[in-house]
Short mmCIF file of C-alpha atoms in Angstrom, two decimals:
data_model
loop_
_atom_site.label_atom_id
_atom_site.label_comp_id
_atom_site.label_asym_id
_atom_site.label_seq_id
_atom_site.Cartn_x
_atom_site.Cartn_y
_atom_site.Cartn_z
CA MET A 1485 111.40 55.45 204.94
CA ASN A 1486 111.07 54.35 208.56
CA ASN A 1487 112.29 56.78 211.19
CA PHE A 1488 113.80 55.71 214.49
CA TYR A 1489 113.55 57.55 217.79
CA THR A 1490 115.27 57.44 221.16
CA ILE A 1491 113.16 56.51 224.17
CA GLY A 1492 112.90 60.18 225.16
CA MET A 1493 111.58 61.16 221.73
CA ALA A 1494 109.22 58.17 221.67
CA ALA A 1495 107.88 59.24 225.06
CA GLN A 1496 107.18 62.77 223.83
CA LEU A 1497 105.48 61.56 220.65
CA SER A 1498 103.31 58.97 222.38
CA GLY A 1499 102.37 61.02 225.46
CA LEU A 1500 103.96 58.48 227.79
CA THR A 1501 106.98 58.66 230.07
CA ASP A 1502 110.27 56.82 229.73
CA LEU A 1503 109.40 54.72 232.77
CA SER A 1504 106.02 53.65 231.38
CA ILE A 1505 107.56 52.61 228.07
CA ARG A 1506 110.27 50.57 229.78
CA THR A 1507 107.72 48.93 232.08
CA TRP A 1508 105.34 48.01 229.26
CA GLU A 1509 108.23 46.77 227.15
CA ASN A 1510 109.80 44.60 229.86
CA ARG A 1511 106.61 43.33 231.49
CA TYR A 1512 104.25 42.99 228.53
CA GLN A 1513 106.50 43.09 225.43
CA ALA A 1514 104.29 45.94 224.19
CA VAL A 1515 106.93 46.84 221.59
CA LYS A 1516 110.29 45.40 220.60
CA PRO A 1517 112.63 48.28 219.74
CA LYS A 1518 115.84 47.83 217.84
CA ARG A 1519 119.18 48.55 219.48
CA SER A 1520 121.89 50.91 218.29
CA SER A 1521 125.55 49.94 218.20
CA GLY A 1522 125.76 51.48 221.67
CA ASN A 1523 122.82 49.33 222.87
CA GLN A 1524 120.45 52.33 222.95
CA ARG A 1525 116.76 51.63 222.36
CA LEU A 1526 115.53 52.80 218.95
CA TYR A 1527 111.77 52.97 218.30
CA SER A 1528 110.29 52.88 214.80
CA ASP A 1529 107.27 54.84 213.55
CA GLU A 1530 105.17 51.70 214.06
CA ASP A 1531 106.45 51.35 217.62
CA VAL A 1532 105.50 54.95 218.40
CA LYS A 1533 102.07 54.48 216.83
CA ARG A 1534 101.54 51.33 218.89
CA LEU A 1535 102.60 53.09 222.10
CA SER A 1536 100.29 56.03 221.33
CA ILE A 1537 97.30 53.72 220.83
CA LEU A 1538 98.12 51.75 223.98
CA ALA A 1539 98.36 55.03 225.91
CA LYS A 1540 94.92 56.08 224.67
CA GLY A 1541 93.50 52.72 225.68
CA VAL A 1542 94.89 52.94 229.20
CA LYS A 1543 93.63 56.51 229.50
CA THR A 1544 90.15 55.26 228.60
CA GLY A 1545 90.26 52.77 231.45
CA LEU A 1546 91.31 49.60 229.64
CA ARG A 1547 93.95 47.35 231.20
CA ILE A 1548 97.39 47.32 229.59
CA SER A 1549 97.59 43.54 230.12
CA THR A 1550 94.49 43.20 227.92
CA LEU A 1551 95.46 45.84 225.36
CA VAL A 1552 98.81 44.27 224.47
CA GLN A 1553 96.96 41.19 223.23
CA MET A 1554 94.84 43.25 220.82
CA THR A 1555 95.55 44.73 217.39
CA ASN A 1556 95.65 48.51 216.97
CA LYS A 1557 92.29 48.40 215.21
CA GLU A 1558 90.71 46.37 218.02
CA ILE A 1559 92.03 48.81 220.61
CA GLU A 1560 90.66 51.81 218.73
CA GLU A 1561 87.24 50.14 218.43
CA SER A 1562 87.21 49.39 222.18
CA ILE A 1563 88.18 52.98 222.96
CA GLN A 1564 85.37 54.34 220.79
CA LYS A 1565 82.80 52.06 222.45
CA LYS A 1566 83.83 53.34 225.87
CA LEU A 1567 83.76 56.98 224.76
CA ASP A 1568 80.33 56.50 223.18
CA ARG A 1569 79.05 55.05 226.45
CA TYR A 1570 80.38 58.02 228.42
CA GLU A 1571 78.81 60.39 225.90
CA ASN A 1572 75.44 58.65 225.92
CA ASN A 1573 75.31 58.12 229.67
CA TYR A 1574 77.17 60.55 231.91
CA ILE A 1575 77.41 63.57 229.61
CA HIS A 1576 73.83 63.27 228.38
CA LEU A 1577 72.57 62.96 231.95
CA ALA A 1578 74.73 65.90 233.03
CA HIS A 1579 73.11 68.16 230.43
CA LYS A 1580 69.69 66.95 231.55
CA ALA A 1581 70.48 67.61 235.23
CA LEU A 1582 71.70 71.14 234.45
CA LYS A 1583 68.63 71.89 232.34
CA ASN A 1584 66.40 70.85 235.25
CA LEU A 1585 68.58 72.72 237.78
CA GLU A 1586 69.29 69.45 239.59
CA LEU A 1587 72.74 70.45 240.81
CA ASN A 1588 72.97 67.73 243.45
CA GLN A 1589 72.26 65.18 240.74
CA LEU A 1590 74.93 66.78 238.55
CA ASN A 1591 77.48 66.44 241.33
CA GLU A 1592 76.39 62.83 241.95
CA LEU A 1593 76.98 62.06 238.27
CA PHE A 1594 80.54 63.34 238.56
CA GLU A 1595 81.00 61.24 241.70
CA SER A 1596 79.64 58.13 239.98
CA ALA A 1597 81.89 58.65 236.97
CA SER A 1598 84.90 59.01 239.28
CA ILE A 1599 84.06 55.76 241.06
CA GLU A 1600 83.55 53.86 237.81
CA MET A 1601 86.56 55.08 235.85
CA GLY A 1602 88.78 56.92 238.31
CA VAL A 1603 88.91 60.64 239.03
CA ILE A 1604 91.48 61.55 236.38
CA GLN A 1605 89.66 59.75 233.59
CA ALA A 1606 86.34 61.21 234.76
CA MET A 1607 87.81 64.69 234.44
CA ASP A 1608 89.27 63.95 231.00
CA GLU A 1609 86.33 62.01 229.53
CA VAL A 1610 83.25 63.43 231.26
CA ILE A 1611 83.79 66.80 232.95
CA PHE A 1612 85.99 68.44 230.29
CA PRO A 1613 83.79 67.30 227.35
CA PHE A 1614 80.68 68.39 229.25
CA MET A 1615 82.08 71.87 229.87
CA ASN A 1616 83.39 72.11 226.29
CA GLN A 1617 79.92 71.29 224.98
CA LEU A 1618 78.47 74.00 227.20
CA GLY A 1619 80.94 76.40 225.62
CA GLU A 1620 79.72 75.40 222.17
CA HIS A 1621 76.10 75.90 223.25
CA TRP A 1622 77.06 79.33 224.62
CA ASN A 1623 78.64 80.36 221.31
CA LYS A 1624 75.44 79.33 219.50
CA GLY A 1625 73.26 81.29 221.92
CA GLU A 1626 71.70 78.09 223.24
CA LEU A 1627 72.83 78.50 226.86
CA ASN A 1628 71.79 81.02 229.48
CA ILE A 1629 74.38 82.81 231.58
CA TYR A 1630 72.97 81.38 234.81
CA GLN A 1631 73.28 77.83 233.43
CA GLU A 1632 76.95 78.30 232.63
CA HIS A 1633 77.59 79.80 236.07
CA LEU A 1634 75.76 76.98 237.85
CA ALA A 1635 77.68 74.35 235.90
CA SER A 1636 81.02 76.05 236.62
CA GLU A 1637 80.24 76.35 240.33
CA THR A 1638 79.21 72.69 240.52
CA VAL A 1639 82.35 71.53 238.73
CA ASN A 1640 84.61 73.74 240.85
CA SER A 1641 82.95 72.48 244.03
CA PHE A 1642 83.44 68.88 242.91
CA LEU A 1643 87.11 69.47 242.07
CA ASN A 1644 87.76 71.29 245.35
CA ASN A 1645 86.24 68.36 247.25
CA GLN A 1646 88.44 65.94 245.32
CA LEU A 1647 91.51 68.03 246.13
CA ARG A 1648 90.69 67.98 249.83
CA SER A 1649 90.05 64.25 249.67
CA TYR A 1650 93.40 63.42 248.07
CA GLN A 1651 95.47 66.12 249.76
CA SER A 1652 98.61 64.71 251.35
CA SER A 1653 100.85 65.75 254.21
CA LYS A 1654 102.95 68.91 254.04
CA GLN A 1655 105.92 66.59 254.46
CA ASN A 1656 105.38 65.41 250.88
CA PRO A 1657 106.85 67.29 247.90
CA ILE A 1658 104.88 70.47 247.19
CA ALA A 1659 103.19 71.24 243.87
CA LEU A 1660 101.91 74.70 242.96
CA ILE A 1661 99.29 75.11 240.22
CA ALA A 1662 98.28 78.42 238.62
CA THR A 1663 97.44 80.32 235.45
CA LEU A 1664 99.22 83.40 234.13
CA PRO A 1665 97.82 86.93 233.62
CA GLY A 1666 95.14 86.92 230.93
CA GLN A 1667 94.33 83.25 231.60
CA VAL A 1668 91.01 83.51 233.46
CA HIS A 1669 89.82 79.93 232.94
CA ASN A 1670 90.58 77.99 236.10
CA LEU A 1671 89.08 74.58 235.28
CA GLY A 1672 92.30 73.15 233.86
CA ALA A 1673 94.30 74.41 236.82
CA ALA A 1674 91.80 72.98 239.31
CA ALA A 1675 91.87 69.59 237.58
CA SER A 1676 95.67 69.67 237.49
CA ALA A 1677 95.73 70.37 241.23
CA VAL A 1678 93.59 67.29 241.86
CA THR A 1679 95.91 65.24 239.64
CA ALA A 1680 98.99 66.42 241.53
CA ALA A 1681 97.35 65.50 244.84
CA ILE A 1682 96.51 62.03 243.50
CA ALA A 1683 100.19 61.68 242.51
CA GLY A 1684 101.13 62.23 246.16
CA PHE A 1685 102.12 65.90 246.16
CA HIS A 1686 100.96 68.40 248.77
CA THR A 1687 99.17 70.66 246.32
CA LEU A 1688 98.27 74.34 246.39
CA ASN A 1689 95.93 75.67 243.71
CA LEU A 1690 96.91 79.34 243.52
CA GLY A 1691 94.04 80.24 241.20
CA TYR A 1692 94.20 82.30 238.05
CA GLU A 1693 96.08 85.31 236.67
CA LEU A 1694 99.18 85.21 238.85
CA PRO A 1695 102.15 87.27 237.60
CA SER A 1696 105.38 85.38 237.12
CA GLU A 1697 107.22 87.37 239.80
CA GLU A 1698 104.60 86.36 242.38
CA LEU A 1699 104.92 82.74 241.33
CA ILE A 1700 108.69 82.91 241.78
CA LYS A 1701 108.22 84.34 245.29
CA ILE A 1702 105.90 81.58 246.49
CA THR A 1703 107.98 78.90 244.76
CA LYS A 1704 111.00 80.00 246.78
CA LYS A 1705 109.08 80.50 250.02
CA SER A 1706 107.34 77.11 249.86
CA HIS A 1707 110.35 75.21 248.45
CA ALA A 1708 107.94 73.78 245.88
CA ALA A 1709 109.11 70.81 243.84
CA VAL A 1710 106.69 71.48 240.97
CA LEU A 1711 105.13 74.58 239.42
CA GLY A 1712 102.34 73.67 237.00
CA ILE A 1713 101.05 76.35 234.61
CA SER A 1714 97.72 75.83 232.84
CA ILE A 1715 97.30 77.56 229.46
CA VAL A 1716 93.83 76.90 228.09
CA PHE A 1717 93.49 79.75 225.56
CA PRO A 1718 96.23 81.71 223.75
CA GLY A 1719 94.84 85.02 225.03
CA ASN A 1720 97.39 87.84 224.96
CA THR A 1721 100.20 85.79 223.45
CA SER A 1722 102.89 88.45 223.90
CA LEU A 1723 102.03 88.79 227.60
CA VAL A 1724 102.00 85.02 228.14
CA ARG A 1725 105.36 84.66 226.38
CA LYS A 1726 106.84 87.45 228.50
CA GLU A 1727 105.64 85.82 231.72
CA LEU A 1728 106.96 82.42 230.62
CA GLU A 1729 110.36 83.94 229.81
CA VAL A 1730 110.57 85.23 233.38
CA LEU A 1731 109.62 81.82 234.77
CA HIS A 1732 112.11 80.12 232.46
CA LYS A 1733 114.94 82.29 233.76
CA LYS A 1734 114.01 82.57 237.44
CA THR A 1735 112.34 79.32 238.49
CA PRO A 1736 114.63 77.84 241.18
CA ASP A 1737 116.52 74.68 240.29
CA HIS A 1738 114.70 72.75 243.02
CA CYS A 1739 111.37 73.34 241.22
CA ARG A 1740 110.28 71.72 237.96
CA LEU A 1741 108.23 73.96 235.67
CA ILE A 1742 105.56 72.05 233.74
CA LEU A 1743 103.12 73.49 231.18
CA GLY A 1744 99.73 71.97 230.45
CA GLY A 1745 96.45 72.83 228.76
CA CYS A 1746 95.25 72.77 225.17
CA SER A 1747 97.21 75.92 224.21
CA SER A 1748 100.46 75.15 226.03
CA ARG A 1749 102.18 73.65 223.00
CA ALA A 1750 101.97 76.95 221.12
CA PHE A 1751 104.23 78.46 223.78
CA ASN A 1752 106.69 75.57 223.86
CA THR A 1753 107.76 75.28 220.23
CA LYS A 1754 111.44 75.32 221.23
CA GLN A 1755 110.83 72.58 223.83
CA VAL A 1756 112.34 74.63 226.65
CA PHE A 1757 109.59 73.63 229.11
CA HIS A 1758 108.41 70.27 230.37
CA GLU A 1759 104.93 69.72 228.96
CA SER A 1760 102.04 67.39 229.78
CA ARG A 1761 99.66 66.21 227.06
CA ASP A 1762 96.70 65.56 229.36
CA LEU A 1763 95.94 64.81 233.00
CA GLN A 1764 97.00 61.17 232.81
CA HIS A 1765 100.33 62.21 231.27
CA PHE A 1766 100.71 64.89 233.96
CA LYS A 1767 100.20 62.23 236.62
CA GLU A 1768 102.84 59.98 235.03
CA ILE A 1769 105.32 62.86 234.88
CA LEU A 1770 104.72 63.64 238.54
CA LEU A 1771 105.04 60.00 239.61
CA ASP A 1772 108.32 59.72 237.72
CA PHE A 1773 109.54 62.93 239.33
CA ARG A 1774 108.62 61.68 242.80
CA ASN A 1775 110.73 58.63 242.02
CA VAL A 1776 113.60 60.92 241.05
CA ILE A 1777 113.23 62.85 244.32
CA THR A 1778 113.23 59.61 246.29
CA ASN A 1779 116.26 58.14 244.52
CA GLY A 1780 118.20 61.38 244.34
CA PRO A 1781 118.10 64.02 241.57
CA GLU A 1782 121.60 63.16 240.39
CA LYS A 1783 120.31 59.84 239.03
CA ASN A 1784 118.07 61.35 236.38
CA ASP A 1785 118.38 64.48 234.26
CA LEU A 1786 114.88 64.24 232.76
CA TYR A 1787 113.27 66.68 235.16
CA ARG A 1788 115.98 69.29 235.43
CA ASN A 1789 114.76 72.70 234.29
CA LYS A 1790 115.97 73.45 230.81
CA LYS A 1791 118.02 76.58 231.41
CA GLU A 1792 120.29 76.30 228.42
#
């Protein structure tokens, strides 16, 4: 039996935004949803699958105008070829540079990847996989402590430079990025800060392990439009849930609370928080929200905090 979904549900399932789906549908006929008796768009399982595959293709650096002319199988094959090339080239060379303690070369590889595929995709497809592989090597006892520290410092330096490069005026909407107590891994937060800056927000990376009450204080003081919380590992789940409950209740209405990171979904089972699937999705959410700010918040309920 074929299920049908509203555009909001299709967006959540595919990792896109409502605006992206409408744009692809109107400009490229990416999908052709049915219409309800009230003229509401209804997307089938096949539509959602198609949108998900198109989203993956765009994230990999392929053009949507090209992708819509391809079958799902052809898109998946093109994606895999690109990922294999990143794996064989950039990531392989990054491991080699670290092994030889060529940190300048490691940074240059990140720079080259950013130029070739864009900063966000470079973070998603090169830097994150590289660091994840280092974590696997660490667990197997194949990595020295100094190597992990050098890699982390090089990545953090690269991300900080990117943040400074893309940082916008204080007159722009403000985005705050942080992790909660017990969340000591700052890579996801640093990458999210870069993404927010690319999306045109004046971005402050507050670092890791900030209590919810402190986040509420700076959100109010700065009049921030966005508070992004990175949750990479479950950690102390009861503590994280407690901190999120405080943020859920006390985040000011002018600020949109967005969760991200590979463990964020475990803390959003009731869908009370806005959630980004990856950095590209985070960017799309932020761009949509900037559009809402520009056109007036009364015109769109999508980014209101879910207080009910």
